[in-house]
Coordinates of C-alpha atoms in Angstrom, one line a residue:
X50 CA 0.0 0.0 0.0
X51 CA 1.0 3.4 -0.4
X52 CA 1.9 4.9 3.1
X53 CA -0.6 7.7 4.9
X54 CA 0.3 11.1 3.7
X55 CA -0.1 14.0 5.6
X56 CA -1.6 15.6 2.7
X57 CA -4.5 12.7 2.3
X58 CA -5.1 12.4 5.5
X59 CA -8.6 12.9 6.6
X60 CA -8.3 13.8 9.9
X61 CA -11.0 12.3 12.6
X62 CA -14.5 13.6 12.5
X63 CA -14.6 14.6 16.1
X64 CA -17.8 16.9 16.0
X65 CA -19.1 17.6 19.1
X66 CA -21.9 19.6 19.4
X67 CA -22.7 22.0 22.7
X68 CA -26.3 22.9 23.8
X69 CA -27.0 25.9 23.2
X70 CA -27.0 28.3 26.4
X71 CA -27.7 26.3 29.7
X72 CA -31.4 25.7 30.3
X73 CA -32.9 26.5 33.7
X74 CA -33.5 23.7 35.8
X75 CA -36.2 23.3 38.4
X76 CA -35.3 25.2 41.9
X77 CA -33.2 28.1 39.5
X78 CA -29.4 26.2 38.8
X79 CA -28.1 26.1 34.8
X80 CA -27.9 22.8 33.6
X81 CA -24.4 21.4 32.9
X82 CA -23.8 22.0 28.9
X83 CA -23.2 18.3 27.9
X84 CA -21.4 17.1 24.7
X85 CA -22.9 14.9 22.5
X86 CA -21.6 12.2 20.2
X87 CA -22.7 13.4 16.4
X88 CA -19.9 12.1 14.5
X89 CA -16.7 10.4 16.7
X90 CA -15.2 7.6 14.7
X91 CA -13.1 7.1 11.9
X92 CA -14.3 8.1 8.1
X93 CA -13.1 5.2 6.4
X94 CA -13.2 1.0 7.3
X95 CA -10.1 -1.0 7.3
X96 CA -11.0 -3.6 4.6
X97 CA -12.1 -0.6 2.0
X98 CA -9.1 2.2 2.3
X99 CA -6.1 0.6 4.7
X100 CA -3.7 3.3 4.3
X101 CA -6.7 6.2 5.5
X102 CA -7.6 3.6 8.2
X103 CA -4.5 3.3 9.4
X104 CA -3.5 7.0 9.3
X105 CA -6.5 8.0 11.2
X106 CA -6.3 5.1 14.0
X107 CA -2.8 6.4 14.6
X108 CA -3.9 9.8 15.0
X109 CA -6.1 9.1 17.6
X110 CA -3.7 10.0 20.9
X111 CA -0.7 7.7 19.3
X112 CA 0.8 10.2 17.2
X113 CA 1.2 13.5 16.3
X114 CA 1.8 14.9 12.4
X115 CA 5.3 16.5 12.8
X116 CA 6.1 20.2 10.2
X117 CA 9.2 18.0 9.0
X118 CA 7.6 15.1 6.6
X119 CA 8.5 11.7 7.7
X120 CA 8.6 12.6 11.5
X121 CA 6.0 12.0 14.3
X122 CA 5.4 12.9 17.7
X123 CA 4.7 10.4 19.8
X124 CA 2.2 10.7 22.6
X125 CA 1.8 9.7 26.2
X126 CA -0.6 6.6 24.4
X127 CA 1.9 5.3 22.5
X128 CA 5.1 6.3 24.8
X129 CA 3.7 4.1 27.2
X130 CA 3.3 0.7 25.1
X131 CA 7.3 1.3 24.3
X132 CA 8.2 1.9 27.8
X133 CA 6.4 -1.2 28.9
X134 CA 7.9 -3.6 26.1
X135 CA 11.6 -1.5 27.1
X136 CA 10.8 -2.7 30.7
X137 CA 10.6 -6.1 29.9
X138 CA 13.8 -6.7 27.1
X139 CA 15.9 -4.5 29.4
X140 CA 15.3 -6.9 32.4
X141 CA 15.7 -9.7 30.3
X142 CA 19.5 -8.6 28.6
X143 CA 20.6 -7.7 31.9
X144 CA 20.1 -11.4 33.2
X145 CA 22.1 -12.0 29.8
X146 CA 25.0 -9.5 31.4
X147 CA 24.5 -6.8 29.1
X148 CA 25.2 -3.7 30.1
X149 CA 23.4 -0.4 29.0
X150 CA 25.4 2.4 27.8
X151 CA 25.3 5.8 25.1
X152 CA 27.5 6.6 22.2
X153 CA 27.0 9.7 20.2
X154 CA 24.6 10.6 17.8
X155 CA 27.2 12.3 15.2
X156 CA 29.8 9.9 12.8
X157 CA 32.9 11.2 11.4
X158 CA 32.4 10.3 7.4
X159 CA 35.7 8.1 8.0
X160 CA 34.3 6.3 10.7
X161 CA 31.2 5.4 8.8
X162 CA 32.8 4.9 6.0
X163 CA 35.7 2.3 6.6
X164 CA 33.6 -0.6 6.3
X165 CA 32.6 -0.7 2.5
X166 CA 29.5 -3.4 2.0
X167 CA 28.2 -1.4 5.6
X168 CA 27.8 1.8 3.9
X169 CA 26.8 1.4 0.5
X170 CA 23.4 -0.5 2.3
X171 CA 23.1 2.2 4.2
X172 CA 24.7 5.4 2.2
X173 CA 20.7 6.6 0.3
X174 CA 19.6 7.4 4.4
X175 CA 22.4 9.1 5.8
X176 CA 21.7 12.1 6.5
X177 CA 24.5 14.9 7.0
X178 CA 25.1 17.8 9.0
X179 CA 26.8 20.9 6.7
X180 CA 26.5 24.2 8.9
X181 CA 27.1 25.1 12.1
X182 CA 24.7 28.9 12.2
X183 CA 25.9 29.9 8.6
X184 CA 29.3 28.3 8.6
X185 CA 29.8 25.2 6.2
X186 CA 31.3 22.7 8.2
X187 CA 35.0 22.0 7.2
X188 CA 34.2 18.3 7.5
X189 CA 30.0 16.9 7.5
X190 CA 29.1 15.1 10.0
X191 CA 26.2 12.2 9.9
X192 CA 23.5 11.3 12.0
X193 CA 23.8 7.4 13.2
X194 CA 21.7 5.4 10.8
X195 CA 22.7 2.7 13.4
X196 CA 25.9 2.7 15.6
X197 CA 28.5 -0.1 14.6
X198 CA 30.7 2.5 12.9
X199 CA 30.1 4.6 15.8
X200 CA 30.6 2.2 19.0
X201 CA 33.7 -0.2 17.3
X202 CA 36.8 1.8 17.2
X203 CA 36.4 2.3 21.1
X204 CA 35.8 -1.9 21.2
X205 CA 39.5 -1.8 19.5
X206 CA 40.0 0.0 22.4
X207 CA 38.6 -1.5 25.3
X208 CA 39.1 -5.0 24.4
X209 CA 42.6 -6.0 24.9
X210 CA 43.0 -9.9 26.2
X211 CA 40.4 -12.4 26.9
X212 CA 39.7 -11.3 30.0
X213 CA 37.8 -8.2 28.6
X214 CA 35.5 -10.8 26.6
X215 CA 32.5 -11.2 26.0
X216 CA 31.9 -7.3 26.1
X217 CA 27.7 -7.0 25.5
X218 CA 26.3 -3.5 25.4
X219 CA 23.4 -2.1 24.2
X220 CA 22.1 1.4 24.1
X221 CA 18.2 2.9 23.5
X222 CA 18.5 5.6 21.5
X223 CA 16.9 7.2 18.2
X224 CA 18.3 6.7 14.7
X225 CA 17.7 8.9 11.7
X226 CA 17.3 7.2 8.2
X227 CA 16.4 9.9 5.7
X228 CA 13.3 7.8 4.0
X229 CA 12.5 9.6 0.7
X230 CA 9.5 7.0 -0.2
X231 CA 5.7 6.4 1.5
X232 CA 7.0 7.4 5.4
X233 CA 4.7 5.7 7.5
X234 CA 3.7 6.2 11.1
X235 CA 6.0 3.6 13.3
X236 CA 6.3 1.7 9.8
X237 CA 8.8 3.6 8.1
X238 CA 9.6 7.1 9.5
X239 CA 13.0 9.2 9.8
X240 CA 13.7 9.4 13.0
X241 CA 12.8 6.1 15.6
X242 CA 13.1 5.0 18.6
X243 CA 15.1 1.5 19.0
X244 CA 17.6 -0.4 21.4
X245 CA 20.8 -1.9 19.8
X246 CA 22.9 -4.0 20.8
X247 CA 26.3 -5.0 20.2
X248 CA 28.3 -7.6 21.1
X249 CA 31.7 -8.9 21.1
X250 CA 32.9 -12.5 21.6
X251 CA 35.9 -15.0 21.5
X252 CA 34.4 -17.5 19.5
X253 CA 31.9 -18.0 16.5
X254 CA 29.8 -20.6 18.9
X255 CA 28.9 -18.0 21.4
X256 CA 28.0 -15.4 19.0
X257 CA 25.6 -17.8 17.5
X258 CA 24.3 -18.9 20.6
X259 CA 23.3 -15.3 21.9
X260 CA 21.8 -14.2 18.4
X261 CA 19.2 -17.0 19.1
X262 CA 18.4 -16.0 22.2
X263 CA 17.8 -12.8 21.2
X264 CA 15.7 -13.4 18.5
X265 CA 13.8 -14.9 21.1
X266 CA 13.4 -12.5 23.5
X267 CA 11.9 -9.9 20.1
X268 CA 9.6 -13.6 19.5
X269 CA 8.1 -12.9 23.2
X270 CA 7.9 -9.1 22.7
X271 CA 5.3 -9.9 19.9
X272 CA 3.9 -13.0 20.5
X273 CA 3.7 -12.6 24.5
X274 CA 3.3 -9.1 24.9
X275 CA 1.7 -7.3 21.4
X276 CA -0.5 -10.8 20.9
X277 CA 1.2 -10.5 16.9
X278 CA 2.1 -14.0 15.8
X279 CA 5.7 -14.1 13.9
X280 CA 7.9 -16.4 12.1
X281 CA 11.5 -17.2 12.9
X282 CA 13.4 -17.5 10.3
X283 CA 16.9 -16.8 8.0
X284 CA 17.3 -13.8 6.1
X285 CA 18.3 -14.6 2.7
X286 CA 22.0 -13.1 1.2
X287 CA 20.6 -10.2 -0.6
X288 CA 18.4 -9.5 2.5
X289 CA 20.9 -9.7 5.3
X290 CA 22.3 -6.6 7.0
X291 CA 24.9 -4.9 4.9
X292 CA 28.3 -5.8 6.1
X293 CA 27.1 -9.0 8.9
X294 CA 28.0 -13.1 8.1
X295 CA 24.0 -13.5 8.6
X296 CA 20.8 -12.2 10.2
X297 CA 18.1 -13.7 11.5
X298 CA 14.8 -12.1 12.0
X299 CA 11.1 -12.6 13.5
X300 CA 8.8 -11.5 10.4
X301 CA 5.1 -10.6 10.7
X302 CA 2.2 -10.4 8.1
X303 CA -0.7 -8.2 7.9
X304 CA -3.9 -9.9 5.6
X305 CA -5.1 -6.5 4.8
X306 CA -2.3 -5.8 2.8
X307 CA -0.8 -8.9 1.9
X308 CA 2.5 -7.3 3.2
X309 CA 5.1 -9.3 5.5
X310 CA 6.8 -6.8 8.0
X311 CA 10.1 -7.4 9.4
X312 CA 9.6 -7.4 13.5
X313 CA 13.0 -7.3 14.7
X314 CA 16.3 -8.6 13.3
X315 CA 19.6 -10.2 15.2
X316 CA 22.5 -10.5 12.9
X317 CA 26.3 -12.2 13.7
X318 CA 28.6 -10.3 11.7
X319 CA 30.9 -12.4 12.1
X320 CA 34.6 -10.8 12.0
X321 CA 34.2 -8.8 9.3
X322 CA 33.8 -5.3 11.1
X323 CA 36.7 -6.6 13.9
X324 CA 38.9 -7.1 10.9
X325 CA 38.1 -3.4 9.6
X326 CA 38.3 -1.5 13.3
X327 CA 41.2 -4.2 14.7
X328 CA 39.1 -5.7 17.3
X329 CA 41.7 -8.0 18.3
X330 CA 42.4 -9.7 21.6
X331 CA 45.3 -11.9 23.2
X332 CA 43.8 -15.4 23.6
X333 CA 44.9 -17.8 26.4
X334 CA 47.3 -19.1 24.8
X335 CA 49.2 -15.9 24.0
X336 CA 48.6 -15.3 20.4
X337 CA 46.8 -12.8 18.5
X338 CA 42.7 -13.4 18.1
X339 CA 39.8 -11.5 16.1
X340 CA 36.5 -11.1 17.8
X341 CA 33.1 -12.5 16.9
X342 CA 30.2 -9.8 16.7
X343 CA 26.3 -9.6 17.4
X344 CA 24.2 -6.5 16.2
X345 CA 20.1 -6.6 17.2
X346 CA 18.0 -4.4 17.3
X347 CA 13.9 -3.7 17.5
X348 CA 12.1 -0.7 17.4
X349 CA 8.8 1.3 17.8
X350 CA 8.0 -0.3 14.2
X351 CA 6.5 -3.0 16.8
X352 CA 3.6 -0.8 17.4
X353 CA 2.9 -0.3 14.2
X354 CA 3.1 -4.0 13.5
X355 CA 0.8 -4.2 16.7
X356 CA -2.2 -1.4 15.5
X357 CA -1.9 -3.0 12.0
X358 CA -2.4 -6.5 13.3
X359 CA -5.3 -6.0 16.0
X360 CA -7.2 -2.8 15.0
X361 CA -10.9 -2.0 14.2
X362 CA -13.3 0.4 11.8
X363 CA -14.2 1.3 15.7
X364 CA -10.6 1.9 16.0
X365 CA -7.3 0.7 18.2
X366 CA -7.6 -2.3 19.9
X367 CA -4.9 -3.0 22.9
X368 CA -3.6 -5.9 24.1
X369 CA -3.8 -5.4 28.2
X370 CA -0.3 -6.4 28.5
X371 CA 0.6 -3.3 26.9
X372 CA -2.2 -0.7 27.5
X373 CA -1.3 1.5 29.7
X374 CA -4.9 1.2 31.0
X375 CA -6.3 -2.0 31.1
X376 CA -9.7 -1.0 32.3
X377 CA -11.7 2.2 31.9
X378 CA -14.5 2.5 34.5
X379 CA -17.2 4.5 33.4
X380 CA -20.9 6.1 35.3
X381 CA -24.3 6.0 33.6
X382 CA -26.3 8.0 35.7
X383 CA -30.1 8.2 34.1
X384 CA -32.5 10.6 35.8
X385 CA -33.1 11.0 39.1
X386 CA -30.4 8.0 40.0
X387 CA -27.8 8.6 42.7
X388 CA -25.2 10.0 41.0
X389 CA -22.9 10.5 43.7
X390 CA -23.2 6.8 45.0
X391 CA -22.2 5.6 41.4
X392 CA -19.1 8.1 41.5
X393 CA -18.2 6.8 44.5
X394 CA -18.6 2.9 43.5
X395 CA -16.5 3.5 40.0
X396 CA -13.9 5.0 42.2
X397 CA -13.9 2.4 45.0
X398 CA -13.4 -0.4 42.1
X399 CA -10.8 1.5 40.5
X400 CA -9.2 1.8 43.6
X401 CA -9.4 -2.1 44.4
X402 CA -8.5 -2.7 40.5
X403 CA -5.3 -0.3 40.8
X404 CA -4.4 -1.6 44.4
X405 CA -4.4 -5.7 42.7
X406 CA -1.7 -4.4 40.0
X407 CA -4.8 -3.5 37.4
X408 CA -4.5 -0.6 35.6
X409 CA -7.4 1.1 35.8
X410 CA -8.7 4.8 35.4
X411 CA -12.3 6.3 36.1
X412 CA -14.0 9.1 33.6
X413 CA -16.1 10.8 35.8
X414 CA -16.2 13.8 33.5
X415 CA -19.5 15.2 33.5
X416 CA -19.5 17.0 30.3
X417 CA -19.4 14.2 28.1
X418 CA -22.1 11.7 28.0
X419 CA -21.6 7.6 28.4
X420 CA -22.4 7.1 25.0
X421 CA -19.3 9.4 23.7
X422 CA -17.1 7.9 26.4
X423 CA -17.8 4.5 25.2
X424 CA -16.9 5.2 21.5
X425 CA -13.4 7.7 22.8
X426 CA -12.5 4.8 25.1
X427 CA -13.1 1.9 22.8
X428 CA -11.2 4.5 19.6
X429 CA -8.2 3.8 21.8
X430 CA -8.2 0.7 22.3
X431 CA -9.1 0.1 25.9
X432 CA -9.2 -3.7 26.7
X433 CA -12.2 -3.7 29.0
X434 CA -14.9 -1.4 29.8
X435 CA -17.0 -1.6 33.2
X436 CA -20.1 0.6 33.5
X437 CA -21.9 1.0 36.2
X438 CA -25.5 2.5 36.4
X439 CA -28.5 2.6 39.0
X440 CA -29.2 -1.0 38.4
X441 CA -25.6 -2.2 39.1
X442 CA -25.4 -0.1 41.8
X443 CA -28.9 -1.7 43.7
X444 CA -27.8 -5.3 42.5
X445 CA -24.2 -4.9 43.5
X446 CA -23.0 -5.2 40.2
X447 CA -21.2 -4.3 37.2
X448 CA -21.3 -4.3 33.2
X449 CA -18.0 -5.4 31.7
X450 CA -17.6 -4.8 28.1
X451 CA -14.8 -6.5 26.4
X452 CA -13.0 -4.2 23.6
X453 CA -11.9 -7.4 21.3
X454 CA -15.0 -9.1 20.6
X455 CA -17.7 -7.1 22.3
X456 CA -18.8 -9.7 24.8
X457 CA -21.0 -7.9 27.9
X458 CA -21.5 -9.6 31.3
X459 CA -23.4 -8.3 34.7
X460 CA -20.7 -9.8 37.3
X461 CA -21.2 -9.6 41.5
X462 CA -18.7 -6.7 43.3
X463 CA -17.6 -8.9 45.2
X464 CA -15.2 -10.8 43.1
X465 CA -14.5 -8.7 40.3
X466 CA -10.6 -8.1 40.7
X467 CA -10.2 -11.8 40.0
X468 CA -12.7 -12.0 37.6
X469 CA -10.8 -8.9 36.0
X470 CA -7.8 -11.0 36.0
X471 CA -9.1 -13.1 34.2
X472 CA -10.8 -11.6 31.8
X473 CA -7.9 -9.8 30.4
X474 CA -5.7 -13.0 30.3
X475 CA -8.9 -14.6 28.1
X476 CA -8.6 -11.1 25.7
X477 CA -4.6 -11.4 25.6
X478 CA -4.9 -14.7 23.9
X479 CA -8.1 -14.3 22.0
X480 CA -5.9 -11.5 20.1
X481 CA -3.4 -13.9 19.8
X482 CA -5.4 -16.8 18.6
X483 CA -7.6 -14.3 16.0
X484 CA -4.5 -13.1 14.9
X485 CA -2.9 -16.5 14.1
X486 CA -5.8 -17.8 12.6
X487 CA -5.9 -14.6 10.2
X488 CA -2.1 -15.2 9.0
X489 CA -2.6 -18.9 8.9
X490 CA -5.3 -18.6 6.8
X491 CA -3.6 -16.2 4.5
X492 CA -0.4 -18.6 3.9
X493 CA -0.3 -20.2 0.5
X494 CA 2.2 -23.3 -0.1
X495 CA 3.5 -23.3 -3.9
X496 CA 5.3 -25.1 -6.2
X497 CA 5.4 -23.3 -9.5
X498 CA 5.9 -19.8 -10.9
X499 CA 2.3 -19.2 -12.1
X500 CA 0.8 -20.0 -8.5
X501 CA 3.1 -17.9 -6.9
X502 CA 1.8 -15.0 -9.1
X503 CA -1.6 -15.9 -8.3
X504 CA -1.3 -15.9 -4.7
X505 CA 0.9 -12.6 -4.9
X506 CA -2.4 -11.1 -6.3
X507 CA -4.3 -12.7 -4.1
X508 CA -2.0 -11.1 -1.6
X509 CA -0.9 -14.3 0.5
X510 CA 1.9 -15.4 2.6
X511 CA 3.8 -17.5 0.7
X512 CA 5.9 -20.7 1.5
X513 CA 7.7 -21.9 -1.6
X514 CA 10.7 -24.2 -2.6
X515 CA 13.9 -22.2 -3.5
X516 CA 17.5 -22.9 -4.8
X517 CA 18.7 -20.0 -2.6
X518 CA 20.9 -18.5 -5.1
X519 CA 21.1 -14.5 -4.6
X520 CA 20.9 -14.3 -8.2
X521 CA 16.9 -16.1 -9.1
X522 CA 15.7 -13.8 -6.3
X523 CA 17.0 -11.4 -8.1
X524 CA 14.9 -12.2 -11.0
X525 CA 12.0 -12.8 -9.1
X526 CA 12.1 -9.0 -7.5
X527 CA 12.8 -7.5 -10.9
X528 CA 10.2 -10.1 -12.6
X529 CA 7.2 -9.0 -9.9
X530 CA 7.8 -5.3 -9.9
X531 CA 5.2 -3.0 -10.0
X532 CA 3.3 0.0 -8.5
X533 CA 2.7 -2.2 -5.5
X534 CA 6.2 -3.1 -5.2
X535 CA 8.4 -6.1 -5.9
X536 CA 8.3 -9.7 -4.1
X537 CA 11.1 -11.0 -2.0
X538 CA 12.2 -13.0 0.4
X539 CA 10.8 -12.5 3.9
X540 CA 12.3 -15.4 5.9
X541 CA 13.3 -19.0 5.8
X542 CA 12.1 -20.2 9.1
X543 CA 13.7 -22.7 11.2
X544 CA 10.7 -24.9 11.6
X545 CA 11.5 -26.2 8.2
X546 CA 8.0 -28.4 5.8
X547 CA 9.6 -31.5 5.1
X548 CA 11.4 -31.2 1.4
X549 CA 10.5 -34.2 -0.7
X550 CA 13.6 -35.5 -3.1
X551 CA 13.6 -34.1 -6.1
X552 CA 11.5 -31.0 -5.3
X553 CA 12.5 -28.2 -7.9
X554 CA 12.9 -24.3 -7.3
X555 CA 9.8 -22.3 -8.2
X556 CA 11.6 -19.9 -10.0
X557 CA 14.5 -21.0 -11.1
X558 CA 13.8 -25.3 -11.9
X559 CA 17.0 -25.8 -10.5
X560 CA 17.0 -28.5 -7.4
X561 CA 15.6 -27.0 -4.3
X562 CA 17.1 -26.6 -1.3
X563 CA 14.8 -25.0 1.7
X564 CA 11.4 -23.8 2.0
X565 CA 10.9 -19.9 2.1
X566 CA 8.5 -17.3 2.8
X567 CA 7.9 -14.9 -0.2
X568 CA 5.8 -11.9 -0.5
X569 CA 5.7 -8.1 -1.0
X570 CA 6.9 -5.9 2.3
X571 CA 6.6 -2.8 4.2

């Protein structure tokens, strides 16, 4: 799909209309002036325009339209998902003895430049600092596109003997990549937020054995945590990171689009960049040793992958594990009911909620009517609604309304917290099971060129049988391109479909060798 534009966008029809003047009410006192829901929602539906869809969904308290194309601000809504997924990986590398640190944000172009496969992948997004006020710069300077130029001379440095190995650092930080074509909220934007790490080791069997385990940690961020199921899987030659021995990645698909989306990706790069910044060490034996490198990454891409994956024509919908609230507690006073004793009951139950580890917020706002607090809170993607009227309140009871699949229930006071608990373990894996069920049914085994062109077009996941020469996917990107884009290589995953003998390449004829996911990408 194209990306969201700024220009395109249609921004969310949030009319609200006031009452005119405040009416007298009986004994003398003005009325409240109360809002009413006339048109809060989005304009378009996710199955007829994506791209509009997903513009406006992210709109709604996630980001913020930037004056410099290609950047976003992000908001408390969506600050808080990547805090809570940071808060997780960072506890989990630090029982891995990784250490967090920060390097600069600025490369010297010899730096950047000194490791030649590294920088022509990257060299179309660097972007370069040329004035300081309205003095050229003698030398230009470039913003990190990522930071092994930036952090391995000072590894030259620091590691010396075996003794200073493994060294395993990793930094959050942002990273500019000047993206020229369809920038996308989260998707594909200028400036991100990530965490990289980088790590140095004395042999090849280490480094291989942490790249797993990180790719494992990124499987639980989405799987676990964002309820997005993912593929593990190798990145093909003409796919791996510019410069590394191999990556590996966890790769997600969206059925709307047809698109795969690359979650996350943990490369080994081998000794090339210790050969070209002299990472070398004194082994045990006293000679002269080259280190083995990691580089992983993930970034805020993973809420995109996350809106993409889960979201509504009523909006975002929010896995609990990462909503920063979890429940929304909401009044509906009718006439003449006891207002203040519901206030007072939506409090007291957010109060028990918040006191059992629930996040859980009241909206007592008296301005706004249920009706438009039902369709704001479920817009963003709340994972359960209580509500709680005169009837609850004489029966000693509450409404819950579940945001994934609209499910209502009347449940007793007196053991909602654990019925809460488990309510929004049941939503956490329904997403995850709807969402598994939706890719599953969208992947498409094949075995010849014509039905992979017909599942391209019928925008499927595809598994076929490949020679895995660089060159026939090649031909197979240049072959499939169009406005849409070309097809490539998403992954071959480790959980490998049995390979009958004989079994020839789709593309090529030539003797297969492994299965592998194809398709068009983000």
């Amino acid at each position: 799909m194209a990306g969201p534009s700024e220009k395109k966008e249609k921004v969310v029809k949030e009319k609200v209309v006031k009452e005119k003047g405040a009416t007298a009410a009986p004994g003398g006192k003005k009325k409240k002036d109360v809002k009413k829901e006339t048109g809060l929602g989005l304009s378009v539906k996710k199955d007829e325009n994506f791209g509009e869809w997903y513009s406006e969904v992210c709109k709604h308290e996630m980001i913020e339209y930037y004056d410099i194309s290609g950047c976003y601000i992000l908001r408390p809504w969506s600050m808080a998902i990547w805090e809570i997924m940071q808060t997780f990986f960072d506890a989990q590398i630090k029982k891995m003895k990784v250490k967090n640190c920060y390097f600069p944000l600025f490369v010297s172009p010899g730096v950047l430049e000194k490791e030649k496969d590294h920088i022509e992948g990257f060299a179309p997004e660097v972007a370069w600092v040329t004035k300081s006020g309205k003095s050229d710069l003698e030398v230009p300077i470039a913003i990190r596109p990522t930071s092994e130029t930036v952090m391995y001379p000072y590894y030259s440095k620091w590691i010396r003997g075996h003794r200073d190995l493994p060294l395993k650092l990793n930094q959050w930080c942002n990273v500019v990549r000047w993206e020229f074509s369809n920038p996308t909220p989260f998707i594909r934007s200028r400036e991100f937020l990530w965490q990289e790490g980088h790590t140095a080791f004395a042999t090849k069997e280490e480094a291989d054995e942490e790249v797993l385990q990180i790719l494992e940690l990124y499987r639980r961020i989405y799987e676990e945590y964002l309820a997005v199921p993912v593929v593990k899987g190798m990145k093909s030659e003409n796919e791996k990171f510019a410069g590394g021995l191999y990556t590996t990645s966890v790769e997600a698909f969206i059925p709307n689009t047809g698109r795969g989306v690359q979650g996350a990706t943990s490369h080994c790069l081998g000794q090339n960049f210790a050969k070209m910044f002299e990472i070398n060490y004194e082994n045990e034996k006293g000679e002269t040793a080259m280190v083995w490198q990691n580089s992983w990454a993930y970034s805020t891409r993973t809420i995109g992958v996350m809106i993409m994956t889960h979201g509504d024509d009523k909006g975002l919908i929010l896995p609990p594990k990462v909503a920063s609230v979890q429940v929304i507690v909401i009044p509906v006073p009718y006439k003449d009911a006891n207002t203040q004793g519901i206030f007072d009951a939506c409090t007291a139950i957010v109060s028990a909620l918040c006191e059992a580890g629930i996040r859980a917020e009241e909206d007592l706002r008296d301005n706004y009517s249920p009706g438009w607090k039902y369709s704001n809170w479920e817009m963003k993607g709340v994972p359960l609604r209580i509500e709680i009227g005169p009837r609850d309140l004489e029966n000693d009871q509450v409404r819950t309304v579940r945001r994934d699949n609209g499910v209502k229930a009347d449940i007793p006071r007196g053991n909602l917290v654990e019925h809460v608990k488990e309510l929004l373990a049941k939503i956490q894996q329904n997403m995850y099971e709807v969402a598994k069920q939706k890719r599953e049914a969208c992947v498409q085994e094949i075995k010849t060129w014509d039905e992979f062109i017909k599942a391209l077009n019928e925008k499927k996941l595809i598994l076929a049988p490949w020679c895995d020469e660089e060159e026939v996917e090649r031909e197979v990107k240049a072959r499939t391109k169009g406005e849409t884009g070309a097809a490539k290589t998403l992954c071959s995953p480790f959980d490998q479909p049995e390979l009958p003998e004989g079994t020839l390449c789709f593309a090529s004829g030539k003797p297969a060798k492994k299965w592998t996911y194809w398709g068009r990408s983000y």
